[in-house]
mmCIF file of C-alpha atoms in Angstrom:
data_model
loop_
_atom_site.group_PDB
_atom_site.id
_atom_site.type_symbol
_atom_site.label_atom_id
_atom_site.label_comp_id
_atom_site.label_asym_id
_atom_site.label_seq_id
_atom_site.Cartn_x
_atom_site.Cartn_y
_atom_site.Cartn_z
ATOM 1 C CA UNK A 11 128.109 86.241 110.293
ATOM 2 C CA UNK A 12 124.550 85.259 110.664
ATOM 3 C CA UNK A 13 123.984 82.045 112.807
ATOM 4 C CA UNK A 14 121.895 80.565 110.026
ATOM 5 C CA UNK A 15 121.838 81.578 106.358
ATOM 6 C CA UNK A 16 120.048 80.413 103.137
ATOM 7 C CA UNK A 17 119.542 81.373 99.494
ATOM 8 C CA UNK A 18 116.315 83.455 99.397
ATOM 9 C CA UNK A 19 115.885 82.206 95.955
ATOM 10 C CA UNK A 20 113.172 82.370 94.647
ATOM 11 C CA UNK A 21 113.751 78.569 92.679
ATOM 12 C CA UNK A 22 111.534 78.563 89.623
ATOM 13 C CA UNK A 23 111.136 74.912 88.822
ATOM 14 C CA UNK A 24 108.803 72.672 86.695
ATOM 15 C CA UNK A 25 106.133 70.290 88.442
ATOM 16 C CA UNK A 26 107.851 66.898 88.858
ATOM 17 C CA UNK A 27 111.414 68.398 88.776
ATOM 18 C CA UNK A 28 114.240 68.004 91.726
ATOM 19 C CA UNK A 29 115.204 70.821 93.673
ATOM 20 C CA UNK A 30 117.738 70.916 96.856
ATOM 21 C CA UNK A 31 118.278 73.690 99.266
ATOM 22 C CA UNK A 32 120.765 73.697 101.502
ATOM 23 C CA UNK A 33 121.015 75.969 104.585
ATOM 24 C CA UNK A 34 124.487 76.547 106.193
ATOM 25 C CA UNK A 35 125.187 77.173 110.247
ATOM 26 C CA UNK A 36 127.913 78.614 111.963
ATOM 27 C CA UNK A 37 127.608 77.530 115.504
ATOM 28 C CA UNK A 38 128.861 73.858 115.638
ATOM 29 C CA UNK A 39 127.700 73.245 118.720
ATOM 30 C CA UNK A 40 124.150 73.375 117.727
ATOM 31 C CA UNK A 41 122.284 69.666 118.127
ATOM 32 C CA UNK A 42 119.159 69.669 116.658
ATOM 33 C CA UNK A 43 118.077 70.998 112.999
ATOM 34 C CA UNK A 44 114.589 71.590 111.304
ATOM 35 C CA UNK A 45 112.773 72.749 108.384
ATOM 36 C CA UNK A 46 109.913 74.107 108.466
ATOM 37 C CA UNK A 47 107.624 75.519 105.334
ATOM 38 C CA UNK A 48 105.943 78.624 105.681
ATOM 39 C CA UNK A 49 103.322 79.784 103.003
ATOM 40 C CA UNK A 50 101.920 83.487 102.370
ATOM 41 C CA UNK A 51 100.987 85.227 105.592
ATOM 42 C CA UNK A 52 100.598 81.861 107.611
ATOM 43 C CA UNK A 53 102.706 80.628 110.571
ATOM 44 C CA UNK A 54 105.601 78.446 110.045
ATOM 45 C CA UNK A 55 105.166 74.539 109.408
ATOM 46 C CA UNK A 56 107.394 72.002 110.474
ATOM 47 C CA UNK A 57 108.063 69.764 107.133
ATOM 48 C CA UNK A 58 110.666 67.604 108.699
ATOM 49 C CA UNK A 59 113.695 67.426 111.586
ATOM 50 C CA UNK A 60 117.043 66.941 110.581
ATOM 51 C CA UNK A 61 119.099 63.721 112.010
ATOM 52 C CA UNK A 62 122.729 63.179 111.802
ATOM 53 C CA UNK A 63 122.071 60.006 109.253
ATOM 54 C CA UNK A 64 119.697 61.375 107.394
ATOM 55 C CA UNK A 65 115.793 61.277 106.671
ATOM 56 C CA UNK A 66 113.345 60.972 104.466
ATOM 57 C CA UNK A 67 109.310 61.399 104.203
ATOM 58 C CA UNK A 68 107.798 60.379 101.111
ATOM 59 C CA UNK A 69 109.212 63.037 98.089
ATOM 60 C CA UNK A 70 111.036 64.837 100.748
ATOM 61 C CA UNK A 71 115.293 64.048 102.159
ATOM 62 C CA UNK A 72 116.949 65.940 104.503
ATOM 63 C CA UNK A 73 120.345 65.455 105.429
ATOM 64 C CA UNK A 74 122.890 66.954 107.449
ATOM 65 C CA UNK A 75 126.906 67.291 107.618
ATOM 66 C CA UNK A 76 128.232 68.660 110.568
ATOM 67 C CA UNK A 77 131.435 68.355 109.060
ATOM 68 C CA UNK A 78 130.926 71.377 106.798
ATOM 69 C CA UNK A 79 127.785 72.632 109.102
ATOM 70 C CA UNK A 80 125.530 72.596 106.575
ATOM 71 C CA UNK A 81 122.274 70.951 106.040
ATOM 72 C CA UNK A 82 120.003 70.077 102.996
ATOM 73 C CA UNK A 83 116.313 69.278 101.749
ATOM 74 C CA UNK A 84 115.845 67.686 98.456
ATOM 75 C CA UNK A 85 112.234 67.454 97.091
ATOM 76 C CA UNK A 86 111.464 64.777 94.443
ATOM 77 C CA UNK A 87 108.827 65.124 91.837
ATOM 78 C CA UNK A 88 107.709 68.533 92.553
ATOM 79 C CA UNK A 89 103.867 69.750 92.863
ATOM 80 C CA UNK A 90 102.400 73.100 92.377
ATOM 81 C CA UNK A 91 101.105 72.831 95.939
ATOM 82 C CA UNK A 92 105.472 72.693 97.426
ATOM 83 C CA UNK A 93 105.556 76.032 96.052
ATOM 84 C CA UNK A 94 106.313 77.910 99.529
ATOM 85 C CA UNK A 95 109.286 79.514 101.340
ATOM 86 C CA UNK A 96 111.206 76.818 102.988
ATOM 87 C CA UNK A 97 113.095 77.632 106.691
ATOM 88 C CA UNK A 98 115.830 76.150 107.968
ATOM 89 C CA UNK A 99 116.049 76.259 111.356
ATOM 90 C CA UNK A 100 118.618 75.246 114.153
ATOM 91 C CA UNK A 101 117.723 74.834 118.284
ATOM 92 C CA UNK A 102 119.656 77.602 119.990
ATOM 93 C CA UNK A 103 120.232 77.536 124.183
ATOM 94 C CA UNK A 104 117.448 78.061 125.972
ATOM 95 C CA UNK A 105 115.213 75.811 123.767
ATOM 96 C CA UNK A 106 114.540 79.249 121.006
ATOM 97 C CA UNK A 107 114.471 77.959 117.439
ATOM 98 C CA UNK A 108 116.781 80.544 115.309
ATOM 99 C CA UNK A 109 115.775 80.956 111.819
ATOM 100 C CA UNK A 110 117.602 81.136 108.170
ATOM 101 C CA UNK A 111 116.111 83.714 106.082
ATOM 102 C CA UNK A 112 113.782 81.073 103.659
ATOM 103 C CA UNK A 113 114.080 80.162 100.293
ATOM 104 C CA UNK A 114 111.641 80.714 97.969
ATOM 105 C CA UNK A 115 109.880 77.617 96.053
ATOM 106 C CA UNK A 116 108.027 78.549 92.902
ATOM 107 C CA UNK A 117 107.045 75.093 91.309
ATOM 108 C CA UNK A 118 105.216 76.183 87.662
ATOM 109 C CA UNK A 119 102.935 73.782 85.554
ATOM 110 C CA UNK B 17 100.179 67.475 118.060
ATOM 111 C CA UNK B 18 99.729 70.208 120.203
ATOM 112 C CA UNK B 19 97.932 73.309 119.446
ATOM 113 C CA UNK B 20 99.257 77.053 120.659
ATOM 114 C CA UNK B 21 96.197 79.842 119.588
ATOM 115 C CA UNK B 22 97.246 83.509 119.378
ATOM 116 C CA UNK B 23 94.784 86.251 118.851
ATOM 117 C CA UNK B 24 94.028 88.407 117.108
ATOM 118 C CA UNK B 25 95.051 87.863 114.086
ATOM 119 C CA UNK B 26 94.872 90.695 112.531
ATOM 120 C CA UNK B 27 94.614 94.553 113.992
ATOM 121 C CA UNK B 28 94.557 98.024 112.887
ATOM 122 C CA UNK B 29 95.648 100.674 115.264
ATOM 123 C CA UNK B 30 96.380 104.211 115.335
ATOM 124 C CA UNK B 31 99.834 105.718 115.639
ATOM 125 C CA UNK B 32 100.370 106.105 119.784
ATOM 126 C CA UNK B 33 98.277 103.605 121.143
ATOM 127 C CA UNK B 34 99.228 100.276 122.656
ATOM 128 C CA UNK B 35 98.266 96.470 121.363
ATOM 129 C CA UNK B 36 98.383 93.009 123.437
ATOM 130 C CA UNK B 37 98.668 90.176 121.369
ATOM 131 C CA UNK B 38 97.904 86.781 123.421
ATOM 132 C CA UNK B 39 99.333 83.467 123.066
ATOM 133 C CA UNK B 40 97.780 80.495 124.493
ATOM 134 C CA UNK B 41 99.092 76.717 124.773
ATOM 135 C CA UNK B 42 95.036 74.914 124.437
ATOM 136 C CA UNK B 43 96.113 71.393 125.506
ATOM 137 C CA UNK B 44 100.049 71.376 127.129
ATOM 138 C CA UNK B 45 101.969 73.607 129.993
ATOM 139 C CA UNK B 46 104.278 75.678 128.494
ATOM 140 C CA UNK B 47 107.073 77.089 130.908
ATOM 141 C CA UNK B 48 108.751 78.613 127.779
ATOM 142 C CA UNK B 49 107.382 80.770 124.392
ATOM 143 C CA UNK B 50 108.609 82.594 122.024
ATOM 144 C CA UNK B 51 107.881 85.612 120.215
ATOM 145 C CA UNK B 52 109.276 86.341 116.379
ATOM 146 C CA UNK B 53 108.617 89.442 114.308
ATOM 147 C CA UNK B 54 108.436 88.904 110.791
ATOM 148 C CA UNK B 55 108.841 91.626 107.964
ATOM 149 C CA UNK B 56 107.646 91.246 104.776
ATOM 150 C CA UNK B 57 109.617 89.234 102.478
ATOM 151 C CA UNK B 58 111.893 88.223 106.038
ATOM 152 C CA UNK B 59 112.684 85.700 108.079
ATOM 153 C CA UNK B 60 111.184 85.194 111.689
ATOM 154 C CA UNK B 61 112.850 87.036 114.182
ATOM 155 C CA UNK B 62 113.432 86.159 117.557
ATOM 156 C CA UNK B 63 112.476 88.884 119.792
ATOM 157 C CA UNK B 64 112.109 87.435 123.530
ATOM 158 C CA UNK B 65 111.794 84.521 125.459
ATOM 159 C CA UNK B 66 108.718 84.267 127.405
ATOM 160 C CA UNK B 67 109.185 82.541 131.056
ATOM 161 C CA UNK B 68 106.622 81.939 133.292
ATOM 162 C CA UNK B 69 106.903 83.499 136.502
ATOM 163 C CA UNK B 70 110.125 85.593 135.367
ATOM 164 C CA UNK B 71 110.868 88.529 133.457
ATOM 165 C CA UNK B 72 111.070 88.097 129.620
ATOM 166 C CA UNK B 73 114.493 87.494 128.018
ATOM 167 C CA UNK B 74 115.251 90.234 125.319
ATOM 168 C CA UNK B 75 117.307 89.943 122.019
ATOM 169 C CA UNK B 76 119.816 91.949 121.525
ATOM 170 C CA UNK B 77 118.392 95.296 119.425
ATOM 171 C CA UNK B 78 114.517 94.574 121.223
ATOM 172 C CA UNK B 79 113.324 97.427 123.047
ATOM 173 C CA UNK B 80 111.997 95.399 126.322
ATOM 174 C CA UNK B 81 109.863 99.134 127.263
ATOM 175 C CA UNK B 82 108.348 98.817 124.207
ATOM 176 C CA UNK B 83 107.441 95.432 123.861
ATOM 177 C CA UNK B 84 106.223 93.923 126.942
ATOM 178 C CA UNK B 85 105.829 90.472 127.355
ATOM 179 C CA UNK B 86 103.844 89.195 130.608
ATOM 180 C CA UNK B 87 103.954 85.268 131.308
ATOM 181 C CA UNK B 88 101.821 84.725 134.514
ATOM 182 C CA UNK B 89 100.266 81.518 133.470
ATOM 183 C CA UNK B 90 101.483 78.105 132.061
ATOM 184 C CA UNK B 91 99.258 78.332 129.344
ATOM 185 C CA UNK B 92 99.129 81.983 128.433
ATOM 186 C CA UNK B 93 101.995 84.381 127.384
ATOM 187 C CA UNK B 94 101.043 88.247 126.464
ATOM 188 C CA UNK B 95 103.219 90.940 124.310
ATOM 189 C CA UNK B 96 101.737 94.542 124.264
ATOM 190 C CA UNK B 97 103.499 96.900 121.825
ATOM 191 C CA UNK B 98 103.311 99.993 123.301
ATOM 192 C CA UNK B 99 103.517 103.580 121.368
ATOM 193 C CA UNK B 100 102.791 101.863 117.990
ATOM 194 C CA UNK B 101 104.037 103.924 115.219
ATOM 195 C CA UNK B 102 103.871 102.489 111.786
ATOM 196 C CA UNK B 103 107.941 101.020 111.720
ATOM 197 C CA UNK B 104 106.133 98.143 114.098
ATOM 198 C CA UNK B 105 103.212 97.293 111.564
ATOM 199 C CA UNK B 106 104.744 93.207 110.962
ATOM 200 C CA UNK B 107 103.826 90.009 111.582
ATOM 201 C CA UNK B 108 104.226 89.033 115.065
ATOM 202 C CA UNK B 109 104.432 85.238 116.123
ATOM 203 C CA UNK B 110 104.367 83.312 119.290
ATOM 204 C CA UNK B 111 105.583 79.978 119.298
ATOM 205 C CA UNK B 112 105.808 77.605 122.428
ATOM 206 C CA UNK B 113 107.707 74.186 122.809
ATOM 207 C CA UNK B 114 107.953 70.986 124.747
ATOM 208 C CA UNK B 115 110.967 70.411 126.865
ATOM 209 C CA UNK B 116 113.797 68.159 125.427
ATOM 210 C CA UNK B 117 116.482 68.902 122.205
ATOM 211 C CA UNK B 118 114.376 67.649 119.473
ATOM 212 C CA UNK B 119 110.738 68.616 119.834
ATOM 213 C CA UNK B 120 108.690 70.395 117.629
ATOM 214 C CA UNK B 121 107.936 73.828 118.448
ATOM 215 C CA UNK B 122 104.276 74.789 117.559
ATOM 216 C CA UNK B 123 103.111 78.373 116.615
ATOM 217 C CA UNK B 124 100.411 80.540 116.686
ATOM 218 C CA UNK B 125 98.465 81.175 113.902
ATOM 219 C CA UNK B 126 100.824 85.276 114.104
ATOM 220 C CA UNK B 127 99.086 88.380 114.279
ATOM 221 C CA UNK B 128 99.397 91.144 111.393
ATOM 222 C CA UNK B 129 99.379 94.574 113.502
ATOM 223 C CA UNK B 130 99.023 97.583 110.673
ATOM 224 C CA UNK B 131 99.564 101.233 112.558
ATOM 225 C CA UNK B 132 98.299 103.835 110.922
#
């Protein structure tokens, strides 16, 4: 089983619609959580870290349950511009950042 | 935040010859940095971990002979591919991070290496 796993998508949604990915880890040890955004042949971008209670910035929420080691983005109100592929991301030992697979934002006019 | 420069970012090679890709930390130390492949339509991969002063640590499947990582500053971590044949034209990223759990890493802007 892969440490960290997503749905590649691609989510085809309408500006201003909801959309949630979640992003699912098997190690339960593992501490701290991220997501970054990544667009077309660009490095990664960190959109937001993941705490155990919750956060939010502006249109975006991320949450995580360690219970069923999974954890979630929601976007609000979508724009053209969130179109993007999405990474989860968990800290592994040693400090390395091990990465889900990316889901695939498409937000259409 | 800080900033972590990799060049180039882009290069064409020929089939058999060897590429260094550098990664540089402009404004922080970095003891530690990574180094992800990414294929198209992929997620990053983690290849090694880049120490400085030590020997590279290798993920399981990574040829360390073929990829050579050299760490001999605090600010500046090298990978040569060596031998490039056209299976290792990808996207190659370095990323480096400040100590502690939670900290952001930061990347390099990731070099596109096309062999030919």
């Amino acid at each position: 089983r892969k440490e960290v796993e997503q749905d590649p998508g691609p989510f085809n949604v309408p500006e201003g619609a909801t959309v949630a990915f979640n992003c699912t880890y098997s190690n339960s040890a593992s501490q701290s959580f991220f997501w970054y955004r990544q667009d077309c042949r660009k490095e990664p971008k960190l959109l937001m870290s993941v705490y155990s209670s919750g956060n939010e910035d502006g249109r975006f929420t991320a949450q995580l349950n360690r219970a069923s080691q999974y954890i979630s983005l929601l976007i609000r109100d979508s724009k053209l511009s969130d179109s993007a592929t999405y990474l989860c991301a968990l800290r592994g030992s040693s400090y390395k950042l091990i990465f889900g697979s990316g889901t695939r934002l498409l937000v259409r006019p | 935040g800080a900033v972590v420069s990799q060049h180039p970012s882009w290069v064409i090679c020929k089939s058999g010859t060897s590429v260094k890709i550098e990664c540089r930390s402009l404004d922080f130390q970095a003891t530690t940095m990574f180094w992800y492949r990414q294929f198209p339509k992929q997620s990053l991969m983690l290849m090694a971990t880049s120490n400085e002063g030590s020997k590279a640590t290798y993920e399981q499947g990574v040829e360390k002979d073929k990829f050579l990582i050299n760490h001999a500053s605090l600010t500046l971590s090298t990978l040569t591919v060596t031998s490039a044949h056209p299976e290792d034209s990808s996207f190659y990223i370095c990323s480096a991070t400040l100590r502690g759990p939670n900290t952001e890493a930061f990347f390099g802007q990731g070099t596109r290496l096309t062999v030919v």
